[in-house]
Amino acid sequence: MKQVFARPESLKDVATHFCPGCNHGSVHRLVAETLDEFGIRSETIGIASVGCSVFLYGYFDVDVIESPHGRAPAVATGAKRARPDRIVFTYQGDGDLAAIGMSEIIHAANRGEDITVIFVNNTTYGMTGGQMAPTTLPGQKTSTSPYGRDISKDGSPFKMAELLANLDGVAFSARVALNNPKNVLNAKKLIKTAFRYQVEKKGFSFIEALASCPTNWGMNPLDANQRVTDEMIPYFPLGVYKNTANL
Amino acid sequence: MQTASLEKIFVKGNEAVAMAALEAGCRCYFGYPITPQSDIPEYLSRELPRLGGEFIQAESEIGAINMLLGASAAGVRAMTSSSGPGISLKQEGISYMAGSELPGVIVDIMRSGPGLGGIDASQADYWQATRGGGHGGYRIIVLAPASVQEMYDLTMLAFDLSDIYRMPTMVLADSVIGQMKESVTPNPRPDTVLPAKDWAVRGREAGEVQNIVKSLYLGDGEMEKFHWKMQARYQELAEKECRWEEVQTADAELIITAFGSTARIAKTAISMARDAGMKVGLLRPITLFPFPKKAYAALSGRCKLFLDIELSTGQMIDDVRLAIARDAEVSFYGRPPGAGSLPTPEELFEQIKKNYPAHV
Ligand SMILES: Cc1ncc(C[n+]2csc(CCOP(=O)(O)OP(=O)(O)O)c2C)c(N)n1
Ligand code: SF4
Ligand SMILES: [Mg+2]
């Protein structure tokens, strides 16, 4: 019998701790498939950030550095400069990258570090129990925005893929989603493009993945998926915002 | 002043901190999510807007502590809270606040470390809190609650002490005290006579004194003068503000010393020891800075054997050693913080038996 579907080699054969319907698992898989397809698993260094994806090292069969909250792009910079022949990627949540880590991501991007950043935007602080994130949508209720995000006081959600595309140092920036098969296939294609930039030493690449967090949204997985479609994608349009080398 | 009802309420330690802050007149809170303290920003994000106050979830703990610096410099009561990793980030701001003689309340609900560590209870930030965790050489006032009631009362006290002594003041608790629920009497704000904040920035009319909140001292002798002034203030604190609790120390042959949650566990172990006919007492510092040295000196004049218990590999013991009489001895029992390392009363009872003087 022909095998048509298998676990990517870059992922370990273990169960994850992610909640049912969480998109972190899907993003893990797409990144792992990409590492397999480029044959770069053994030369890849992952940088885990602080959030629900901190346990990256438990799932990816690659060497991993666990960085302080928000500092993954700086840690990745150090690792990549020390070992320029390795593939270095960070994997960060929206609280990690767009709140506490805003300075590190902007500066790493602006320096045009030859790294790949996977940014998982679920509009909340998943790991700490659903507080407001920099990407929380206007009016969205969270445990620290109990009356809904008030943009007159809390500001508007950051659109990171667009924001980073404005920097000269950024070579590739795109936003993807995982809410239907078509978007998953497209996400796979663009994640692969992001890594291709690094493989071909063409500069800083950035992927923003819109993701569900059913647990902290207080929804079942299907409704959470629907929210990605109905509320997130209209606010955070999918697409390629920068592709300097036309890869 | 808000009118607090004196009916008992049943709340979490972290909620008690938030309630006390509101009763103390705190109307500005700046925070950032981190377990095990997120109940504090969550509570205040709900309640502060109702009172016309300001709640900001900052972009980071660095943002939050500097918002606290700004609000305190503007003369209002303000607070921030966090846990280990976030408190480390706040240290730069705390140093600036200390250097600028600013009040401000900082709550640390300790979790284990170093680094990302874990979310279980810890007492391993004792040094960081009591030695002035940032650069330059300074102290802050540190209060260590051991119950939910004390979370409430000491938060209230923190605002007063902070205003009186113009020093950043820390409430140093841990995830056990922060997360447990107990009944609390929500005491009303005391009518403490507070010094006027005539140093605060407010904008000024022509001819009025210019208020500058700063920590830069370049002139010959200026920095030294600042340090001596602060030393005198620390001395005054030591004389007037030491607080501690003693349990059954009068006839004790062995005195346990511990703060916060380990003191709670020790109390149970002490009653087990008393039941077994052993004369064991407890000395629990409530102010960690100023450290109640006189209480140790007095007790160690009679009882020569101390057992220091901490949820760390030993930090407060440094202060105990310096405070007890020269001919007294202190032994140590501690466990590094982390999942599963909170000692049980039975475990501490074993330590009491091991350390209890042979001659009695
Ligand atoms: C300095 C510091 N502050 C706060 C925290 C607590 N913390 C742990 S995870 C997290 C946020 C995670 O949210 P996000 O980055 O959006 O990731 P998600 O869990 O949603 O994937 C925070 C604030 C920490 N570990 N360190
Ligand atoms: S809390 Fe949210 S982000 Fe974290 S694992 Fe669960 S669904 Fe995923
Ligand atoms: Mg998130």
mmCIF file of N, CA, C and O in Angstrom, chain B residues 27-84:
data_model
loop_
_atom_site.group_PDB
_atom_site.id
_atom_site.type_symbol
_atom_site.label_atom_id
_atom_site.label_comp_id
_atom_site.label_asym_id
_atom_site.label_seq_id
_atom_site.Cartn_x
_atom_site.Cartn_y
_atom_site.Cartn_z
ATOM 1 N N ARG B 27 -5.293 54.919 42.140
ATOM 2 C CA ARG B 27 -6.172 55.067 40.973
ATOM 3 C C ARG B 27 -5.426 54.872 39.658
ATOM 4 O O ARG B 27 -5.972 55.086 38.591
ATOM 5 N N CYS B 28 -4.147 54.474 39.754
ATOM 6 C CA CYS B 28 -3.395 54.182 38.538
ATOM 7 C C CYS B 28 -2.706 52.838 38.720
ATOM 8 O O CYS B 28 -1.943 52.651 39.670
ATOM 9 N N TYR B 29 -2.981 51.920 37.830
ATOM 10 C CA TYR B 29 -2.312 50.623 37.878
ATOM 11 C C TYR B 29 -1.756 50.322 36.491
ATOM 12 O O TYR B 29 -2.441 50.496 35.471
ATOM 13 N N PHE B 30 -0.514 49.866 36.458
ATOM 14 C CA PHE B 30 0.143 49.524 35.191
ATOM 15 C C PHE B 30 0.715 48.122 35.330
ATOM 16 O O PHE B 30 1.495 47.865 36.249
ATOM 17 N N GLY B 31 0.328 47.226 34.444
ATOM 18 C CA GLY B 31 0.787 45.848 34.605
ATOM 19 C C GLY B 31 1.024 45.153 33.290
ATOM 20 O O GLY B 31 0.905 45.741 32.204
ATOM 21 N N TYR B 32 1.363 43.887 33.413
ATOM 22 C CA TYR B 32 1.614 43.038 32.259
ATOM 23 C C TYR B 32 1.322 41.617 32.721
ATOM 24 O O TYR B 32 1.678 41.258 33.847
ATOM 25 N N PRO B 33 0.666 40.797 31.887
ATOM 26 C CA PRO B 33 0.280 39.471 32.365
ATOM 27 C C PRO B 33 1.483 38.601 32.718
ATOM 28 O O PRO B 33 2.471 38.597 31.982
ATOM 29 N N ILE B 34 1.401 37.940 33.832
ATOM 30 C CA ILE B 34 2.346 36.858 34.148
ATOM 31 C C ILE B 34 1.751 36.042 35.290
ATOM 32 O O ILE B 34 1.214 36.594 36.246
ATOM 33 N N THR B 35 1.809 34.752 35.146
ATOM 34 C CA THR B 35 1.362 33.843 36.188
ATOM 35 C C THR B 35 2.448 33.824 37.265
ATOM 36 O O THR B 35 3.625 33.822 36.907
ATOM 37 N N PRO B 36 2.126 33.828 38.540
ATOM 38 C CA PRO B 36 0.818 33.678 39.199
ATOM 39 C C PRO B 36 0.240 34.978 39.757
ATOM 40 O O PRO B 36 -0.348 34.968 40.831
ATOM 41 N N GLN B 37 0.364 36.085 39.031
ATOM 42 C CA GLN B 37 -0.179 37.341 39.563
ATOM 43 C C GLN B 37 -1.262 37.952 38.696
ATOM 44 O O GLN B 37 -1.750 39.044 39.013
ATOM 45 N N SER B 38 -1.639 37.289 37.588
ATOM 46 C CA SER B 38 -2.523 37.951 36.617
ATOM 47 C C SER B 38 -3.891 38.326 37.180
ATOM 48 O O SER B 38 -4.569 39.194 36.627
ATOM 49 N N ASP B 39 -4.281 37.719 38.313
ATOM 50 C CA ASP B 39 -5.563 38.119 38.917
ATOM 51 C C ASP B 39 -5.558 39.592 39.306
ATOM 52 O O ASP B 39 -6.608 40.220 39.357
ATOM 53 N N ILE B 40 -4.379 40.133 39.607
ATOM 54 C CA ILE B 40 -4.328 41.541 40.037
ATOM 55 C C ILE B 40 -4.692 42.451 38.863
ATOM 56 O O ILE B 40 -5.656 43.234 38.966
ATOM 57 N N PRO B 41 -3.988 42.374 37.714
ATOM 58 C CA PRO B 41 -4.431 43.219 36.592
ATOM 59 C C PRO B 41 -5.850 42.884 36.130
ATOM 60 O O PRO B 41 -6.587 43.793 35.715
ATOM 61 N N GLU B 42 -6.240 41.617 36.192
ATOM 62 C CA GLU B 42 -7.593 41.273 35.738
ATOM 63 C C GLU B 42 -8.648 41.959 36.610
ATOM 64 O O GLU B 42 -9.610 42.542 36.111
ATOM 65 N N TYR B 43 -8.435 41.922 37.914
ATOM 66 C CA TYR B 43 -9.373 42.567 38.842
ATOM 67 C C TYR B 43 -9.422 44.071 38.595
ATOM 68 O O TYR B 43 -10.480 44.680 38.490
ATOM 69 N N LEU B 44 -8.237 44.658 38.467
ATOM 70 C CA LEU B 44 -8.187 46.114 38.338
ATOM 71 C C LEU B 44 -8.650 46.594 36.968
ATOM 72 O O LEU B 44 -9.164 47.708 36.842
ATOM 73 N N SER B 45 -8.529 45.744 35.936
ATOM 74 C CA SER B 45 -9.034 46.157 34.617
ATOM 75 C C SER B 45 -10.548 46.275 34.664
ATOM 76 O O SER B 45 -11.160 47.019 33.914
ATOM 77 N N ARG B 46 -11.150 45.537 35.586
ATOM 78 C CA ARG B 46 -12.609 45.572 35.750
ATOM 79 C C ARG B 46 -13.013 46.745 36.656
ATOM 80 O O ARG B 46 -13.937 47.473 36.358
ATOM 81 N N GLU B 47 -12.309 46.894 37.773
ATOM 82 C CA GLU B 47 -12.764 47.832 38.808
ATOM 83 C C GLU B 47 -12.264 49.264 38.645
ATOM 84 O O GLU B 47 -12.965 50.208 39.009
ATOM 85 N N LEU B 48 -11.053 49.448 38.151
ATOM 86 C CA LEU B 48 -10.526 50.824 38.079
ATOM 87 C C LEU B 48 -11.345 51.741 37.171
ATOM 88 O O LEU B 48 -11.629 52.881 37.557
ATOM 89 N N PRO B 49 -11.755 51.268 35.980
ATOM 90 C CA PRO B 49 -12.552 52.166 35.132
ATOM 91 C C PRO B 49 -13.835 52.633 35.817
ATOM 92 O O PRO B 49 -14.251 53.777 35.650
ATOM 93 N N ARG B 50 -14.426 51.773 36.658
ATOM 94 C CA ARG B 50 -15.662 52.146 37.372
ATOM 95 C C ARG B 50 -15.434 53.283 38.356
ATOM 96 O O ARG B 50 -16.340 54.002 38.717
ATOM 97 N N LEU B 51 -14.158 53.379 38.836
ATOM 98 C CA LEU B 51 -13.849 54.416 39.822
ATOM 99 C C LEU B 51 -13.195 55.621 39.166
ATOM 100 O O LEU B 51 -12.658 56.490 39.833
ATOM 101 N N GLY B 52 -13.193 55.633 37.850
ATOM 102 C CA GLY B 52 -12.562 56.750 37.143
ATOM 103 C C GLY B 52 -11.044 56.666 37.155
ATOM 104 O O GLY B 52 -10.356 57.650 36.891
ATOM 105 N N GLY B 53 -10.520 55.480 37.481
ATOM 106 C CA GLY B 53 -9.063 55.332 37.513
ATOM 107 C C GLY B 53 -8.502 54.879 36.179
ATOM 108 O O GLY B 53 -9.238 54.687 35.216
ATOM 109 N N GLU B 54 -7.210 54.744 36.144
ATOM 110 C CA GLU B 54 -6.530 54.337 34.914
ATOM 111 C C GLU B 54 -5.957 52.941 35.073
ATOM 112 O O GLU B 54 -5.160 52.684 35.986
ATOM 113 N N PHE B 55 -6.350 52.059 34.169
ATOM 114 C CA PHE B 55 -5.726 50.737 34.085
ATOM 115 C C PHE B 55 -5.026 50.659 32.746
ATOM 116 O O PHE B 55 -5.645 50.908 31.710
ATOM 117 N N ILE B 56 -3.759 50.338 32.766
ATOM 118 C CA ILE B 56 -3.084 50.117 31.485
ATOM 119 C C ILE B 56 -2.375 48.772 31.514
ATOM 120 O O ILE B 56 -1.604 48.480 32.439
ATOM 121 N N GLN B 57 -2.665 47.962 30.500
ATOM 122 C CA GLN B 57 -1.823 46.803 30.282
ATOM 123 C C GLN B 57 -0.682 47.290 29.396
ATOM 124 O O GLN B 57 -0.865 47.574 28.215
ATOM 125 N N ALA B 58 0.479 47.412 30.003
ATOM 126 C CA ALA B 58 1.622 47.984 29.297
ATOM 127 C C ALA B 58 2.145 47.010 28.257
ATOM 128 O O ALA B 58 1.769 45.839 28.235
ATOM 129 N N GLU B 59 3.048 47.479 27.419
ATOM 130 C CA GLU B 59 3.638 46.627 26.394
ATOM 131 C C GLU B 59 4.645 45.665 27.004
ATOM 132 O O GLU B 59 5.022 44.674 26.363
ATOM 133 N N SER B 60 5.084 45.962 28.215
ATOM 134 C CA SER B 60 6.042 45.088 28.895
ATOM 135 C C SER B 60 6.141 45.564 30.336
ATOM 136 O O SER B 60 5.617 46.619 30.692
ATOM 137 N N GLU B 61 6.858 44.810 31.144
ATOM 138 C CA GLU B 61 7.076 45.220 32.528
ATOM 139 C C GLU B 61 7.943 46.465 32.583
ATOM 140 O O GLU B 61 7.873 47.252 33.521
ATOM 141 N N ILE B 62 8.802 46.631 31.581
ATOM 142 C CA ILE B 62 9.640 47.844 31.552
ATOM 143 C C ILE B 62 8.740 49.056 31.328
ATOM 144 O O ILE B 62 8.881 50.080 31.998
ATOM 145 N N GLY B 63 7.792 48.906 30.410
ATOM 146 C CA GLY B 63 6.825 49.975 30.207
ATOM 147 C C GLY B 63 6.066 50.248 31.492
ATOM 148 O O GLY B 63 5.926 51.401 31.919
ATOM 149 N N ALA B 64 5.595 49.195 32.134
ATOM 150 C CA ALA B 64 4.745 49.356 33.321
ATOM 151 C C ALA B 64 5.474 50.069 34.456
ATOM 152 O O ALA B 64 4.913 50.972 35.082
ATOM 153 N N ILE B 65 6.714 49.702 34.735
ATOM 154 C CA ILE B 65 7.399 50.329 35.879
ATOM 155 C C ILE B 65 7.672 51.793 35.585
ATOM 156 O O ILE B 65 7.611 52.641 36.477
ATOM 157 N N ASN B 66 7.910 52.121 34.333
ATOM 158 C CA ASN B 66 8.164 53.531 34.021
ATOM 159 C C ASN B 66 6.879 54.350 33.996
ATOM 160 O O ASN B 66 6.903 55.546 34.272
ATOM 161 N N MET B 67 5.751 53.686 33.725
ATOM 162 C CA MET B 67 4.454 54.363 33.888
ATOM 163 C C MET B 67 4.233 54.650 35.372
ATOM 164 O O MET B 67 3.739 55.716 35.750
ATOM 165 N N LEU B 68 4.631 53.688 36.215
ATOM 166 C CA LEU B 68 4.525 53.889 37.664
ATOM 167 C C LEU B 68 5.394 55.068 38.080
ATOM 168 O O LEU B 68 4.970 55.929 38.863
ATOM 169 N N LEU B 69 6.611 55.119 37.549
ATOM 170 C CA LEU B 69 7.519 56.236 37.852
ATOM 171 C C LEU B 69 6.842 57.568 37.490
ATOM 172 O O LEU B 69 6.825 58.509 38.291
ATOM 173 N N GLY B 70 6.246 57.618 36.312
ATOM 174 C CA GLY B 70 5.619 58.859 35.856
ATOM 175 C C GLY B 70 4.436 59.266 36.714
ATOM 176 O O GLY B 70 4.308 60.426 37.104
ATOM 177 N N ALA B 71 3.579 58.290 37.056
ATOM 178 C CA ALA B 71 2.389 58.601 37.849
ATOM 179 C C ALA B 71 2.785 59.013 39.268
ATOM 180 O O ALA B 71 2.231 59.960 39.827
ATOM 181 N N SER B 72 3.771 58.304 39.836
ATOM 182 C CA SER B 72 4.227 58.652 41.185
ATOM 183 C C SER B 72 4.847 60.032 41.196
ATOM 184 O O SER B 72 4.615 60.816 42.117
ATOM 185 N N ALA B 73 5.624 60.347 40.177
ATOM 186 C CA ALA B 73 6.261 61.661 40.101
ATOM 187 C C ALA B 73 5.217 62.760 39.968
ATOM 188 O O ALA B 73 5.429 63.888 40.392
ATOM 189 N N ALA B 74 4.060 62.391 39.395
ATOM 190 C CA ALA B 74 2.972 63.360 39.267
ATOM 191 C C ALA B 74 2.148 63.442 40.555
ATOM 192 O O ALA B 74 1.150 64.161 40.612
ATOM 193 N N GLY B 75 2.563 62.692 41.571
ATOM 194 C CA GLY B 75 1.973 62.851 42.897
ATOM 195 C C GLY B 75 0.771 61.990 43.208
ATOM 196 O O GLY B 75 0.100 62.221 44.206
ATOM 197 N N VAL B 76 0.479 60.975 42.396
ATOM 198 C CA VAL B 76 -0.675 60.140 42.715
ATOM 199 C C VAL B 76 -0.236 58.748 43.175
ATOM 200 O O VAL B 76 0.881 58.317 42.897
ATOM 201 N N ARG B 77 -1.123 58.095 43.892
ATOM 202 C CA ARG B 77 -0.835 56.740 44.345
ATOM 203 C C ARG B 77 -0.977 55.768 43.182
ATOM 204 O O ARG B 77 -2.020 55.735 42.520
ATOM 205 N N ALA B 78 0.055 54.976 42.955
ATOM 206 C CA ALA B 78 0.046 54.076 41.810
ATOM 207 C C ALA B 78 0.722 52.763 42.173
ATOM 208 O O ALA B 78 1.487 52.684 43.138
ATOM 209 N N MET B 79 0.422 51.743 41.378
ATOM 210 C CA MET B 79 0.922 50.405 41.697
ATOM 211 C C MET B 79 1.229 49.629 40.424
ATOM 212 O O MET B 79 0.616 49.867 39.374
ATOM 213 N N THR B 80 2.166 48.697 40.528
ATOM 214 C CA THR B 80 2.387 47.710 39.484
ATOM 215 C C THR B 80 2.571 46.366 40.176
ATOM 216 O O THR B 80 2.817 46.311 41.383
ATOM 217 N N SER B 81 2.438 45.284 39.425
ATOM 218 C CA SER B 81 2.658 43.969 40.020
ATOM 219 C C SER B 81 3.217 43.047 38.961
ATOM 220 O O SER B 81 3.033 43.262 37.771
ATOM 221 N N SER B 82 3.924 42.019 39.423
ATOM 222 C CA SER B 82 4.488 41.056 38.489
ATOM 223 C C SER B 82 4.990 39.841 39.265
ATOM 224 O O SER B 82 4.659 39.635 40.426
ATOM 225 N N SER B 83 5.804 39.048 38.577
ATOM 226 C CA SER B 83 6.463 37.910 39.203
ATOM 227 C C SER B 83 7.880 37.870 38.624
ATOM 228 O O SER B 83 8.187 38.609 37.682
ATOM 229 N N GLY B 84 8.710 36.999 39.170
ATOM 230 C CA GLY B 84 10.144 36.952 38.863
ATOM 231 C C GLY B 84 10.632 37.554 37.552
ATOM 232 O O GLY B 84 11.311 38.589 37.556
#
